[in-house]
Amino acid sequence: MNLHAIELRRVCLPLVSPFRTALGTESVREALLVRVESDEGEGWGECVAGSDPLYCSEYLDSAWLTLRRYLGPRLLGATDLSASKVQPLLHEFKGHRMAKAAVEMAVLDAQLRAAGVSLSTFLGGVTGAVTPGVAVGIMSSVDELLDSVTEYLDAGYRRLKLKIQPGWDLAPVEAVRDRFGDDLMLQVDANCAYRRADIGHLARLDQFSLLLIEQPLDEDDLVGHAQLARHIATPVCLDESIVSAQSAATAISMGACSVVNIKAGRVGGYLEARAVHDLCVSKGVPVWCGGMLETGLGRAANLALASLPGFTLPGDISATDRYFREDITPPFLLHDGTIAVPTGPGLGVEVLLPVLDALTTQSETITAVEH
Ligand code: NPG
């Protein structure tokens, strides 16, 4: 296909409740959406970079500028484009994986819509419904946490992830285990909040039979994670540290993790996400699909990714009402503890344009320079 135009939109979606992590508190989710127009039709992508560079170095404005100045013009100038050519064409531009992932997702959506193939089928999905988990933020008290967990369990979630940080770790985990029992699938996520000196403290989490501990140390500290993994029985999972199939291979071979969280945005796109999945399957390492408070577009794509066979652990893909009162696509619902994987062509969801327009705070269209 050939692209005619790339539209960037900044949308702002209020969250149903503030989400507090070791990185800060979010009350609204801003997202950068990418729509490509091609001779074969349109496609949508979502950039998961946050409003500020807190999760990683990318953020919404940096992604916007990168798309406008480098990635967009390169792809608009390409002929006979397909999703598999996007990363090679953009390779010369270092980093900016979330921006690259967004535009690759849009090209993939356009390509698959034109071909009448769903993203799940294209990626090699094997299931029509996935078991979601829910991420529970840091609260101001253990009582407030227990109320929140009760609501999620009542809603039908079977796996919970508690956000932790120094000062909010053993006590909340113990309280949840005491109240809800040992059968609850429970894991924790620290978003890099600990240091190697905390390894002895983190080992005390072993008594709570957690599914895993996610990214306790700095993203660059693979040696520290390997050291931690030797000291604790709880499986160590990496998120921020894994930015490609190659970095996943390195981390696994060093013993820095025995589980991997896959986020397509973090690794530069759904094709690389599949490569990370394939690598992990070949090494016998279980994976699960991470979440970045995506709109319905990103959620649809994550459901497709999570339908691959190596995703044996529930992901951070909750139903729409866990995040937003109003989304830019029809909502994803929880049925008997599962969410259906979209089956329509491409992402398999339609954007609700009036809602999108109402939530859009900035937009810009990049077109090919005429020669
Ligand atoms: O369900 O989408 C979700 C949220 C899951 O906790 C979640 N995401 O560190 O993985 C994370 C965290 C996050 C969200 C990080 C937004 C950065 C931004």
mmCIF file of C-alpha atoms and ligand atoms in Angstrom:
data_model
loop_
_atom_site.group_PDB
_atom_site.id
_atom_site.type_symbol
_atom_site.label_atom_id
_atom_site.label_comp_id
_atom_site.label_asym_id
_atom_site.label_seq_id
_atom_site.Cartn_x
_atom_site.Cartn_y
_atom_site.Cartn_z
ATOM 1 C CA MET A 1 0.000 0.000 0.000
ATOM 2 C CA ASN A 2 0.947 3.646 -0.320
ATOM 3 C CA LEU A 3 0.123 6.139 2.411
ATOM 4 C CA HIS A 4 -1.501 9.494 1.548
ATOM 5 C CA ALA A 5 -1.728 10.982 5.018
ATOM 6 C CA ILE A 6 -1.085 10.326 8.688
ATOM 7 C CA GLU A 7 -3.393 11.959 11.219
ATOM 8 C CA LEU A 8 -2.241 12.438 14.808
ATOM 9 C CA ARG A 9 -4.771 13.012 17.561
ATOM 10 C CA ARG A 10 -4.266 13.663 21.227
ATOM 11 C CA VAL A 11 -7.193 12.447 23.309
ATOM 12 C CA CYS A 12 -7.849 12.894 26.989
ATOM 13 C CA LEU A 13 -9.966 10.287 28.793
ATOM 14 C CA PRO A 14 -10.836 10.785 32.477
ATOM 15 C CA LEU A 15 -10.167 7.624 34.522
ATOM 16 C CA VAL A 16 -13.024 6.273 36.675
ATOM 17 C CA SER A 17 -10.669 6.532 39.659
ATOM 18 C CA PRO A 18 -7.115 7.826 40.095
ATOM 19 C CA PHE A 19 -4.418 5.201 39.460
ATOM 20 C CA ARG A 20 -1.424 5.520 41.806
ATOM 21 C CA THR A 21 1.832 3.653 41.181
ATOM 22 C CA ALA A 22 5.436 4.115 42.275
ATOM 23 C CA LEU A 23 5.662 6.471 39.273
ATOM 24 C CA GLY A 24 2.933 8.878 40.390
ATOM 25 C CA THR A 25 -0.847 9.281 40.192
ATOM 26 C CA GLU A 26 -2.871 9.455 36.982
ATOM 27 C CA SER A 27 -6.425 10.826 36.990
ATOM 28 C CA VAL A 28 -6.782 11.127 33.238
ATOM 29 C CA ARG A 29 -5.254 9.079 30.485
ATOM 30 C CA GLU A 30 -3.927 11.017 27.552
ATOM 31 C CA ALA A 31 -3.270 8.989 24.430
ATOM 32 C CA LEU A 32 -1.821 9.727 21.027
ATOM 33 C CA LEU A 33 -3.810 8.075 18.262
ATOM 34 C CA VAL A 34 -2.478 7.601 14.755
ATOM 35 C CA ARG A 35 -4.715 7.151 11.711
ATOM 36 C CA VAL A 36 -3.136 6.270 8.382
ATOM 37 C CA GLU A 37 -4.917 6.885 5.088
ATOM 38 C CA SER A 38 -3.763 4.657 2.265
ATOM 39 C CA ASP A 39 -4.832 3.586 -1.193
ATOM 40 C CA GLU A 40 -6.161 0.417 0.474
ATOM 41 C CA GLY A 41 -8.148 2.184 3.196
ATOM 42 C CA GLU A 42 -7.504 3.525 6.674
ATOM 43 C CA GLY A 43 -6.012 2.055 9.830
ATOM 44 C CA TRP A 44 -5.738 3.089 13.477
ATOM 45 C CA GLY A 45 -2.874 2.881 15.933
ATOM 46 C CA GLU A 46 -2.346 3.972 19.533
ATOM 47 C CA CYS A 47 0.816 5.262 21.137
ATOM 48 C CA VAL A 48 1.097 4.226 24.793
ATOM 49 C CA ALA A 49 3.622 6.893 25.808
ATOM 50 C CA GLY A 50 2.364 8.772 28.864
ATOM 51 C CA SER A 51 1.898 12.510 29.271
ATOM 52 C CA ASP A 52 5.266 12.710 31.054
ATOM 53 C CA PRO A 53 8.497 10.673 30.804
ATOM 54 C CA LEU A 54 7.898 8.731 34.044
ATOM 55 C CA TYR A 55 7.480 5.115 32.876
ATOM 56 C CA CYS A 56 10.235 5.453 30.258
ATOM 57 C CA SER A 57 12.001 8.228 28.370
ATOM 58 C CA GLU A 58 9.270 8.566 25.740
ATOM 59 C CA TYR A 59 6.270 10.785 26.365
ATOM 60 C CA LEU A 60 3.374 12.004 24.323
ATOM 61 C CA ASP A 61 4.917 15.202 22.970
ATOM 62 C CA SER A 62 8.194 13.448 22.121
ATOM 63 C CA ALA A 63 6.272 10.766 20.228
ATOM 64 C CA TRP A 64 4.225 13.398 18.391
ATOM 65 C CA LEU A 65 7.320 15.273 17.280
ATOM 66 C CA THR A 66 9.107 12.062 16.273
ATOM 67 C CA LEU A 67 6.115 10.953 14.211
ATOM 68 C CA ARG A 68 5.713 14.350 12.582
ATOM 69 C CA ARG A 69 9.355 15.016 11.847
ATOM 70 C CA TYR A 70 10.896 11.594 11.152
ATOM 71 C CA LEU A 71 8.652 8.532 11.145
ATOM 72 C CA GLY A 72 5.674 9.987 9.285
ATOM 73 C CA PRO A 73 7.637 11.509 6.382
ATOM 74 C CA ARG A 74 9.692 8.320 5.987
ATOM 75 C CA LEU A 75 6.604 6.134 5.684
ATOM 76 C CA LEU A 76 4.724 8.634 3.509
ATOM 77 C CA GLY A 77 7.655 8.540 1.117
ATOM 78 C CA ALA A 78 7.727 4.741 0.916
ATOM 79 C CA THR A 79 6.093 2.732 -1.859
ATOM 80 C CA ASP A 80 4.534 -0.706 -1.559
ATOM 81 C CA LEU A 81 4.398 -0.417 2.210
ATOM 82 C CA SER A 82 3.323 -3.244 4.493
ATOM 83 C CA ALA A 83 3.491 -3.679 8.264
ATOM 84 C CA SER A 84 6.592 -5.869 8.084
ATOM 85 C CA LYS A 85 8.458 -3.067 6.277
ATOM 86 C CA VAL A 86 7.704 -0.397 8.875
ATOM 87 C CA GLN A 87 10.419 -1.265 11.419
ATOM 88 C CA PRO A 88 13.167 -1.754 8.788
ATOM 89 C CA LEU A 89 12.248 1.592 7.207
ATOM 90 C CA LEU A 90 12.399 3.319 10.609
ATOM 91 C CA HIS A 91 15.429 1.433 11.905
ATOM 92 C CA GLU A 92 17.863 4.276 11.305
ATOM 93 C CA PHE A 93 15.967 6.419 13.846
ATOM 94 C CA LYS A 94 17.160 5.291 17.248
ATOM 95 C CA GLY A 95 14.758 4.393 20.023
ATOM 96 C CA HIS A 96 11.247 5.912 20.077
ATOM 97 C CA ARG A 97 9.751 2.449 20.190
ATOM 98 C CA MET A 98 6.325 3.599 21.349
ATOM 99 C CA ALA A 99 6.037 6.073 18.482
ATOM 100 C CA LYS A 100 7.171 3.398 16.013
ATOM 101 C CA ALA A 101 4.766 0.847 17.482
ATOM 102 C CA ALA A 102 1.824 3.236 17.039
ATOM 103 C CA VAL A 103 2.390 3.826 13.358
ATOM 104 C CA GLU A 104 3.165 0.149 12.703
ATOM 105 C CA MET A 105 -0.129 -0.718 14.412
ATOM 106 C CA ALA A 106 -2.018 1.680 12.130
ATOM 107 C CA VAL A 107 -0.392 0.211 8.998
ATOM 108 C CA LEU A 108 -1.128 -3.302 10.274
ATOM 109 C CA ASP A 109 -4.773 -2.377 10.869
ATOM 110 C CA ALA A 110 -5.115 -0.909 7.362
ATOM 111 C CA GLN A 111 -3.407 -3.921 5.790
ATOM 112 C CA LEU A 112 -5.505 -6.487 7.653
ATOM 113 C CA ARG A 113 -8.780 -4.617 7.089
ATOM 114 C CA ALA A 114 -8.040 -4.612 3.375
ATOM 115 C CA ALA A 115 -7.241 -8.336 3.493
ATOM 116 C CA GLY A 116 -10.266 -9.165 5.695
ATOM 117 C CA VAL A 117 -8.066 -10.819 8.348
ATOM 118 C CA SER A 118 -8.245 -10.251 12.102
ATOM 119 C CA LEU A 119 -5.132 -9.240 14.031
ATOM 120 C CA SER A 120 -5.499 -12.317 16.228
ATOM 121 C CA THR A 121 -5.512 -14.635 13.205
ATOM 122 C CA PHE A 122 -2.596 -12.760 11.640
ATOM 123 C CA LEU A 123 -0.476 -12.989 14.791
ATOM 124 C CA GLY A 124 -1.256 -16.684 15.308
ATOM 125 C CA GLY A 125 -3.867 -16.450 18.064
ATOM 126 C CA VAL A 126 -5.348 -19.700 19.277
ATOM 127 C CA THR A 127 -8.142 -18.630 21.620
ATOM 128 C CA GLY A 128 -11.348 -16.632 21.241
ATOM 129 C CA ALA A 129 -11.412 -15.272 24.788
ATOM 130 C CA VAL A 130 -8.747 -14.335 27.307
ATOM 131 C CA THR A 131 -8.760 -14.335 31.092
ATOM 132 C CA PRO A 132 -8.020 -10.790 32.182
ATOM 133 C CA GLY A 133 -6.430 -9.570 35.361
ATOM 134 C CA VAL A 134 -6.715 -6.231 37.057
ATOM 135 C CA ALA A 135 -4.010 -3.884 38.325
ATOM 136 C CA VAL A 136 -4.821 -2.246 41.658
ATOM 137 C CA GLY A 137 -3.065 0.989 42.486
ATOM 138 C CA ILE A 138 -1.440 2.130 45.709
ATOM 139 C CA MET A 139 -4.109 3.332 48.158
ATOM 140 C CA SER A 140 -4.029 5.609 51.169
ATOM 141 C CA SER A 141 -4.955 2.775 53.537
ATOM 142 C CA VAL A 142 -5.147 -1.019 53.649
ATOM 143 C CA ASP A 143 -8.911 -0.786 54.294
ATOM 144 C CA GLU A 144 -9.369 1.218 51.126
ATOM 145 C CA LEU A 145 -7.326 -1.409 49.242
ATOM 146 C CA LEU A 146 -9.435 -4.272 50.610
ATOM 147 C CA ASP A 147 -12.640 -2.474 49.516
ATOM 148 C CA SER A 148 -11.232 -1.952 46.065
ATOM 149 C CA VAL A 149 -10.107 -5.602 45.775
ATOM 150 C CA THR A 150 -13.568 -6.751 46.898
ATOM 151 C CA GLU A 151 -15.153 -4.734 44.089
ATOM 152 C CA TYR A 152 -12.850 -6.228 41.467
ATOM 153 C CA LEU A 153 -13.438 -9.773 42.685
ATOM 154 C CA ASP A 154 -17.191 -9.154 42.680
ATOM 155 C CA ALA A 155 -16.883 -7.911 39.101
ATOM 156 C CA GLY A 156 -15.380 -11.292 38.141
ATOM 157 C CA TYR A 157 -11.612 -10.746 38.038
ATOM 158 C CA ARG A 158 -9.606 -13.792 39.071
ATOM 159 C CA ARG A 159 -6.083 -12.379 39.039
ATOM 160 C CA LEU A 160 -4.967 -9.297 40.883
ATOM 161 C CA LYS A 161 -1.807 -7.272 40.582
ATOM 162 C CA LEU A 162 -0.972 -4.984 43.470
ATOM 163 C CA LYS A 163 1.233 -2.000 42.855
ATOM 164 C CA ILE A 164 3.930 -1.807 45.502
ATOM 165 C CA GLN A 165 6.690 0.572 46.561
ATOM 166 C CA PRO A 166 8.892 0.917 49.645
ATOM 167 C CA GLY A 167 6.501 1.440 52.573
ATOM 168 C CA TRP A 168 3.567 -0.181 50.726
ATOM 169 C CA ASP A 169 4.476 -3.825 50.166
ATOM 170 C CA LEU A 170 4.378 -6.535 52.876
ATOM 171 C CA ALA A 171 1.385 -5.147 54.799
ATOM 172 C CA PRO A 172 -1.027 -4.708 51.851
ATOM 173 C CA VAL A 173 -0.042 -8.074 50.356
ATOM 174 C CA GLU A 174 -0.505 -9.805 53.704
ATOM 175 C CA ALA A 175 -3.886 -8.127 54.226
ATOM 176 C CA VAL A 176 -5.144 -9.233 50.795
ATOM 177 C CA ARG A 177 -3.937 -12.811 51.352
ATOM 178 C CA ASP A 178 -5.508 -12.931 54.826
ATOM 179 C CA ARG A 179 -8.852 -11.610 53.628
ATOM 180 C CA PHE A 180 -9.201 -13.417 50.291
ATOM 181 C CA GLY A 181 -7.231 -16.613 50.806
ATOM 182 C CA ASP A 182 -4.431 -18.499 49.109
ATOM 183 C CA ASP A 183 -6.374 -19.440 45.968
ATOM 184 C CA LEU A 184 -6.495 -15.873 44.654
ATOM 185 C CA MET A 185 -4.006 -15.375 41.812
ATOM 186 C CA LEU A 186 -1.937 -12.523 43.211
ATOM 187 C CA GLN A 187 1.158 -10.730 41.930
ATOM 188 C CA VAL A 188 2.944 -7.454 42.625
ATOM 189 C CA ASP A 189 4.495 -4.733 40.469
ATOM 190 C CA ALA A 190 7.115 -2.272 41.735
ATOM 191 C CA ASN A 191 7.879 -0.216 38.596
ATOM 192 C CA CYS A 192 11.620 -0.098 39.418
ATOM 193 C CA ALA A 193 11.051 1.311 42.932
ATOM 194 C CA TYR A 194 13.596 -0.838 44.851
ATOM 195 C CA ARG A 195 17.394 -1.113 44.995
ATOM 196 C CA ARG A 196 19.705 -4.098 45.347
ATOM 197 C CA ALA A 197 19.987 -3.310 49.056
ATOM 198 C CA ASP A 198 16.285 -4.221 49.351
ATOM 199 C CA ILE A 199 16.750 -7.824 48.182
ATOM 200 C CA GLY A 200 16.502 -9.201 51.733
ATOM 201 C CA HIS A 201 13.303 -7.249 52.301
ATOM 202 C CA LEU A 202 11.764 -8.356 49.003
ATOM 203 C CA ALA A 203 12.517 -11.994 49.885
ATOM 204 C CA ARG A 204 9.967 -11.640 52.688
ATOM 205 C CA LEU A 205 7.275 -11.600 50.004
ATOM 206 C CA ASP A 206 7.964 -15.313 49.479
ATOM 207 C CA GLN A 207 5.621 -16.179 52.355
ATOM 208 C CA PHE A 208 2.613 -14.957 50.325
ATOM 209 C CA SER A 209 2.846 -17.442 47.389
ATOM 210 C CA LEU A 210 2.764 -14.756 44.724
ATOM 211 C CA LEU A 211 2.547 -15.604 41.022
ATOM 212 C CA LEU A 212 5.438 -13.224 40.428
ATOM 213 C CA ILE A 213 7.138 -9.982 41.367
ATOM 214 C CA GLU A 214 7.365 -7.556 38.457
ATOM 215 C CA GLN A 215 10.250 -5.176 37.778
ATOM 216 C CA PRO A 216 11.406 -4.513 41.333
ATOM 217 C CA LEU A 217 14.753 -2.943 40.362
ATOM 218 C CA ASP A 218 15.939 -0.367 37.872
ATOM 219 C CA GLU A 219 15.283 -1.145 34.206
ATOM 220 C CA ASP A 220 19.038 -1.249 33.480
ATOM 221 C CA ASP A 221 19.840 -3.534 36.391
ATOM 222 C CA LEU A 222 19.681 -7.020 34.877
ATOM 223 C CA VAL A 223 22.543 -8.164 37.113
ATOM 224 C CA GLY A 224 20.595 -7.024 40.179
ATOM 225 C CA HIS A 225 17.477 -8.861 38.998
ATOM 226 C CA ALA A 226 19.545 -12.026 38.492
ATOM 227 C CA GLN A 227 20.924 -11.597 42.020
ATOM 228 C CA LEU A 228 17.383 -11.151 43.377
ATOM 229 C CA ALA A 229 16.128 -14.196 41.458
ATOM 230 C CA ARG A 230 18.752 -16.317 43.219
ATOM 231 C CA HIS A 231 17.566 -15.077 46.613
ATOM 232 C CA ILE A 232 13.812 -15.413 46.328
ATOM 233 C CA ALA A 233 11.425 -18.223 45.478
ATOM 234 C CA THR A 234 8.847 -15.850 43.914
ATOM 235 C CA PRO A 235 9.365 -15.773 40.133
ATOM 236 C CA VAL A 236 10.906 -12.516 38.897
ATOM 237 C CA CYS A 237 9.114 -10.943 35.913
ATOM 238 C CA LEU A 238 10.527 -8.095 33.830
ATOM 239 C CA ASP A 239 8.573 -5.268 32.202
ATOM 240 C CA GLU A 240 10.522 -2.013 31.710
ATOM 241 C CA SER A 241 13.817 -3.896 31.091
ATOM 242 C CA ILE A 242 12.495 -5.794 28.072
ATOM 243 C CA VAL A 243 12.561 -3.571 24.992
ATOM 244 C CA SER A 244 13.085 -6.177 22.237
ATOM 245 C CA ALA A 245 13.338 -9.903 21.611
ATOM 246 C CA GLN A 246 17.089 -9.485 21.934
ATOM 247 C CA SER A 247 16.891 -7.895 25.369
ATOM 248 C CA ALA A 248 14.454 -10.645 26.422
ATOM 249 C CA ALA A 249 16.974 -13.280 25.293
ATOM 250 C CA THR A 250 19.743 -11.534 27.246
ATOM 251 C CA ALA A 251 17.650 -11.214 30.429
ATOM 252 C CA ILE A 252 16.541 -14.849 30.288
ATOM 253 C CA SER A 253 20.042 -16.152 29.621
ATOM 254 C CA MET A 254 21.381 -14.142 32.587
ATOM 255 C CA GLY A 255 18.719 -15.564 34.887
ATOM 256 C CA ALA A 256 17.312 -12.049 35.441
ATOM 257 C CA CYS A 257 13.714 -13.230 34.929
ATOM 258 C CA SER A 258 11.652 -16.381 34.585
ATOM 259 C CA VAL A 259 8.477 -14.617 33.360
ATOM 260 C CA VAL A 260 8.095 -11.792 30.824
ATOM 261 C CA ASN A 261 5.469 -9.048 30.598
ATOM 262 C CA ILE A 262 4.977 -8.174 26.918
ATOM 263 C CA LYS A 263 3.801 -4.708 25.941
ATOM 264 C CA ALA A 264 3.821 -4.047 22.212
ATOM 265 C CA GLY A 265 4.492 -0.329 22.676
ATOM 266 C CA ARG A 266 7.519 -0.952 24.873
ATOM 267 C CA VAL A 267 9.140 -3.327 22.338
ATOM 268 C CA GLY A 268 8.362 -1.254 19.223
ATOM 269 C CA GLY A 269 5.247 -2.934 17.861
ATOM 270 C CA TYR A 270 3.036 -5.994 17.633
ATOM 271 C CA LEU A 271 5.423 -7.785 15.266
ATOM 272 C CA GLU A 272 8.305 -7.456 17.728
ATOM 273 C CA ALA A 273 5.893 -8.400 20.531
ATOM 274 C CA ARG A 274 5.192 -11.623 18.662
ATOM 275 C CA ALA A 275 8.952 -12.164 18.302
ATOM 276 C CA VAL A 276 9.358 -11.726 22.082
ATOM 277 C CA HIS A 277 6.526 -14.220 22.582
ATOM 278 C CA ASP A 278 8.126 -16.749 20.209
ATOM 279 C CA LEU A 279 11.514 -16.368 21.894
ATOM 280 C CA CYS A 280 9.990 -16.889 25.347
ATOM 281 C CA VAL A 281 8.018 -19.933 24.184
ATOM 282 C CA SER A 282 11.223 -21.429 22.772
ATOM 283 C CA LYS A 283 12.905 -20.921 26.167
ATOM 284 C CA GLY A 284 9.947 -22.244 28.163
ATOM 285 C CA VAL A 285 9.348 -18.821 29.741
ATOM 286 C CA PRO A 286 5.667 -17.929 30.374
ATOM 287 C CA VAL A 287 4.477 -14.515 29.195
ATOM 288 C CA TRP A 288 1.515 -12.244 29.832
ATOM 289 C CA CYS A 289 0.210 -9.109 28.189
ATOM 290 C CA GLY A 290 0.913 -5.867 30.011
ATOM 291 C CA GLY A 291 -1.373 -2.852 29.870
ATOM 292 C CA MET A 292 -0.844 0.897 29.645
ATOM 293 C CA LEU A 293 -4.387 2.109 30.325
ATOM 294 C CA GLU A 294 -5.100 1.845 26.606
ATOM 295 C CA THR A 295 -8.216 3.095 24.870
ATOM 296 C CA GLY A 296 -10.385 0.514 23.109
ATOM 297 C CA LEU A 297 -8.017 0.555 20.139
ATOM 298 C CA GLY A 298 -4.987 -0.582 22.112
ATOM 299 C CA ARG A 299 -7.155 -2.922 24.177
ATOM 300 C CA ALA A 300 -8.431 -4.629 21.001
ATOM 301 C CA ALA A 301 -4.870 -5.167 19.805
ATOM 302 C CA ASN A 302 -3.737 -6.417 23.220
ATOM 303 C CA LEU A 303 -6.561 -8.957 23.272
ATOM 304 C CA ALA A 304 -5.355 -10.228 19.894
ATOM 305 C CA LEU A 305 -1.786 -10.481 21.198
ATOM 306 C CA ALA A 306 -2.914 -12.232 24.383
ATOM 307 C CA SER A 307 -4.657 -14.881 22.265
ATOM 308 C CA LEU A 308 -1.253 -16.345 21.296
ATOM 309 C CA PRO A 309 -0.440 -19.698 22.914
ATOM 310 C CA GLY A 310 2.477 -18.573 25.102
ATOM 311 C CA PHE A 311 0.278 -16.111 27.048
ATOM 312 C CA THR A 312 -0.419 -18.605 29.803
ATOM 313 C CA LEU A 313 -0.804 -16.016 32.586
ATOM 314 C CA PRO A 314 -3.686 -13.505 32.807
ATOM 315 C CA GLY A 315 -2.736 -10.050 31.521
ATOM 316 C CA ASP A 316 -3.424 -6.439 32.503
ATOM 317 C CA ILE A 317 -6.331 -6.258 30.074
ATOM 318 C CA SER A 318 -9.377 -5.364 32.100
ATOM 319 C CA ALA A 319 -12.867 -4.506 30.854
ATOM 320 C CA THR A 320 -13.431 -0.931 29.701
ATOM 321 C CA ASP A 321 -15.372 0.075 32.829
ATOM 322 C CA ARG A 322 -12.301 -0.552 35.005
ATOM 323 C CA TYR A 323 -10.706 2.456 33.276
ATOM 324 C CA PHE A 324 -13.201 4.781 31.581
ATOM 325 C CA ARG A 325 -16.833 5.799 31.765
ATOM 326 C CA GLU A 326 -16.708 6.574 28.071
ATOM 327 C CA ASP A 327 -14.265 5.142 25.548
ATOM 328 C CA ILE A 328 -13.636 5.911 21.899
ATOM 329 C CA THR A 329 -14.756 2.399 20.877
ATOM 330 C CA PRO A 330 -17.670 0.262 22.044
ATOM 331 C CA PRO A 331 -16.780 -1.159 25.477
ATOM 332 C CA PHE A 332 -15.084 -4.480 26.174
ATOM 333 C CA LEU A 333 -17.078 -6.452 28.704
ATOM 334 C CA LEU A 334 -16.215 -9.173 31.176
ATOM 335 C CA HIS A 335 -18.306 -12.353 30.661
ATOM 336 C CA ASP A 336 -17.802 -15.262 33.068
ATOM 337 C CA GLY A 337 -14.357 -13.950 33.919
ATOM 338 C CA THR A 338 -13.201 -13.640 30.287
ATOM 339 C CA ILE A 339 -13.090 -10.985 27.559
ATOM 340 C CA ALA A 340 -13.733 -11.921 23.906
ATOM 341 C CA VAL A 341 -10.944 -11.436 21.383
ATOM 342 C CA PRO A 342 -12.173 -9.278 18.463
ATOM 343 C CA THR A 343 -12.770 -11.311 15.302
ATOM 344 C CA GLY A 344 -13.381 -8.564 12.732
ATOM 345 C CA PRO A 345 -10.748 -7.522 10.181
ATOM 346 C CA GLY A 346 -7.749 -5.610 11.517
ATOM 347 C CA LEU A 347 -8.157 -4.510 15.114
ATOM 348 C CA GLY A 348 -11.804 -5.544 14.828
ATOM 349 C CA VAL A 349 -13.183 -2.434 16.516
ATOM 350 C CA GLU A 350 -14.755 0.714 15.115
ATOM 351 C CA VAL A 351 -13.929 4.144 16.457
ATOM 352 C CA LEU A 352 -16.937 6.127 17.727
ATOM 353 C CA LEU A 353 -16.141 9.331 15.856
ATOM 354 C CA PRO A 354 -18.426 11.747 17.755
ATOM 355 C CA VAL A 355 -16.938 10.537 21.062
ATOM 356 C CA LEU A 356 -13.447 10.714 19.640
ATOM 357 C CA ASP A 357 -14.029 14.256 18.384
ATOM 358 C CA ALA A 358 -15.350 15.328 21.770
ATOM 359 C CA LEU A 359 -12.294 13.905 23.564
ATOM 360 C CA THR A 360 -9.695 15.185 21.076
ATOM 361 C CA THR A 361 -7.560 18.030 22.406
ATOM 362 C CA GLN A 362 -5.067 18.377 19.540
ATOM 363 C CA SER A 363 -4.797 17.080 15.988
ATOM 364 C CA GLU A 364 -2.549 17.403 12.997
ATOM 365 C CA THR A 365 -2.378 15.732 9.599
ATOM 366 C CA ILE A 366 0.904 14.996 7.885
ATOM 367 C CA THR A 367 0.827 14.470 4.142
ATOM 368 C CA ALA A 368 3.365 13.315 1.602
ATOM 369 C CA VAL A 369 5.522 16.047 0.084
ATOM 370 C CA GLU A 370 4.731 16.235 -3.652
ATOM 371 C CA HIS A 371 7.770 15.603 -5.866
HETATM 372 O O1 NPG B 1 -4.602 -2.318 33.157
HETATM 373 O O2 NPG B 1 -3.775 -1.078 31.565
HETATM 374 C C1 NPG B 1 -3.811 -1.482 32.736
HETATM 375 C C2 NPG B 1 -2.821 -0.913 33.713
HETATM 376 C C3 NPG B 1 -1.757 -1.897 34.048
HETATM 377 O O3 NPG B 1 -0.442 -1.369 35.910
HETATM 378 C C4 NPG B 1 -0.619 -1.260 34.733
HETATM 379 N N1 NPG B 1 0.189 -0.546 33.973
HETATM 380 O O4 NPG B 1 3.526 -0.349 35.012
HETATM 381 O O5 NPG B 1 2.464 -1.792 33.862
HETATM 382 C C5 NPG B 1 2.512 -0.705 34.429
HETATM 383 C C6 NPG B 1 1.291 0.175 34.499
HETATM 384 C C7 NPG B 1 1.371 1.477 33.788
HETATM 385 C C8 NPG B 1 0.240 2.075 33.331
HETATM 386 C C9 NPG B 1 2.553 2.081 33.590
HETATM 387 C C10 NPG B 1 0.282 3.276 32.663
HETATM 388 C C11 NPG B 1 2.594 3.282 32.915
HETATM 389 C C12 NPG B 1 1.463 3.878 32.463
#
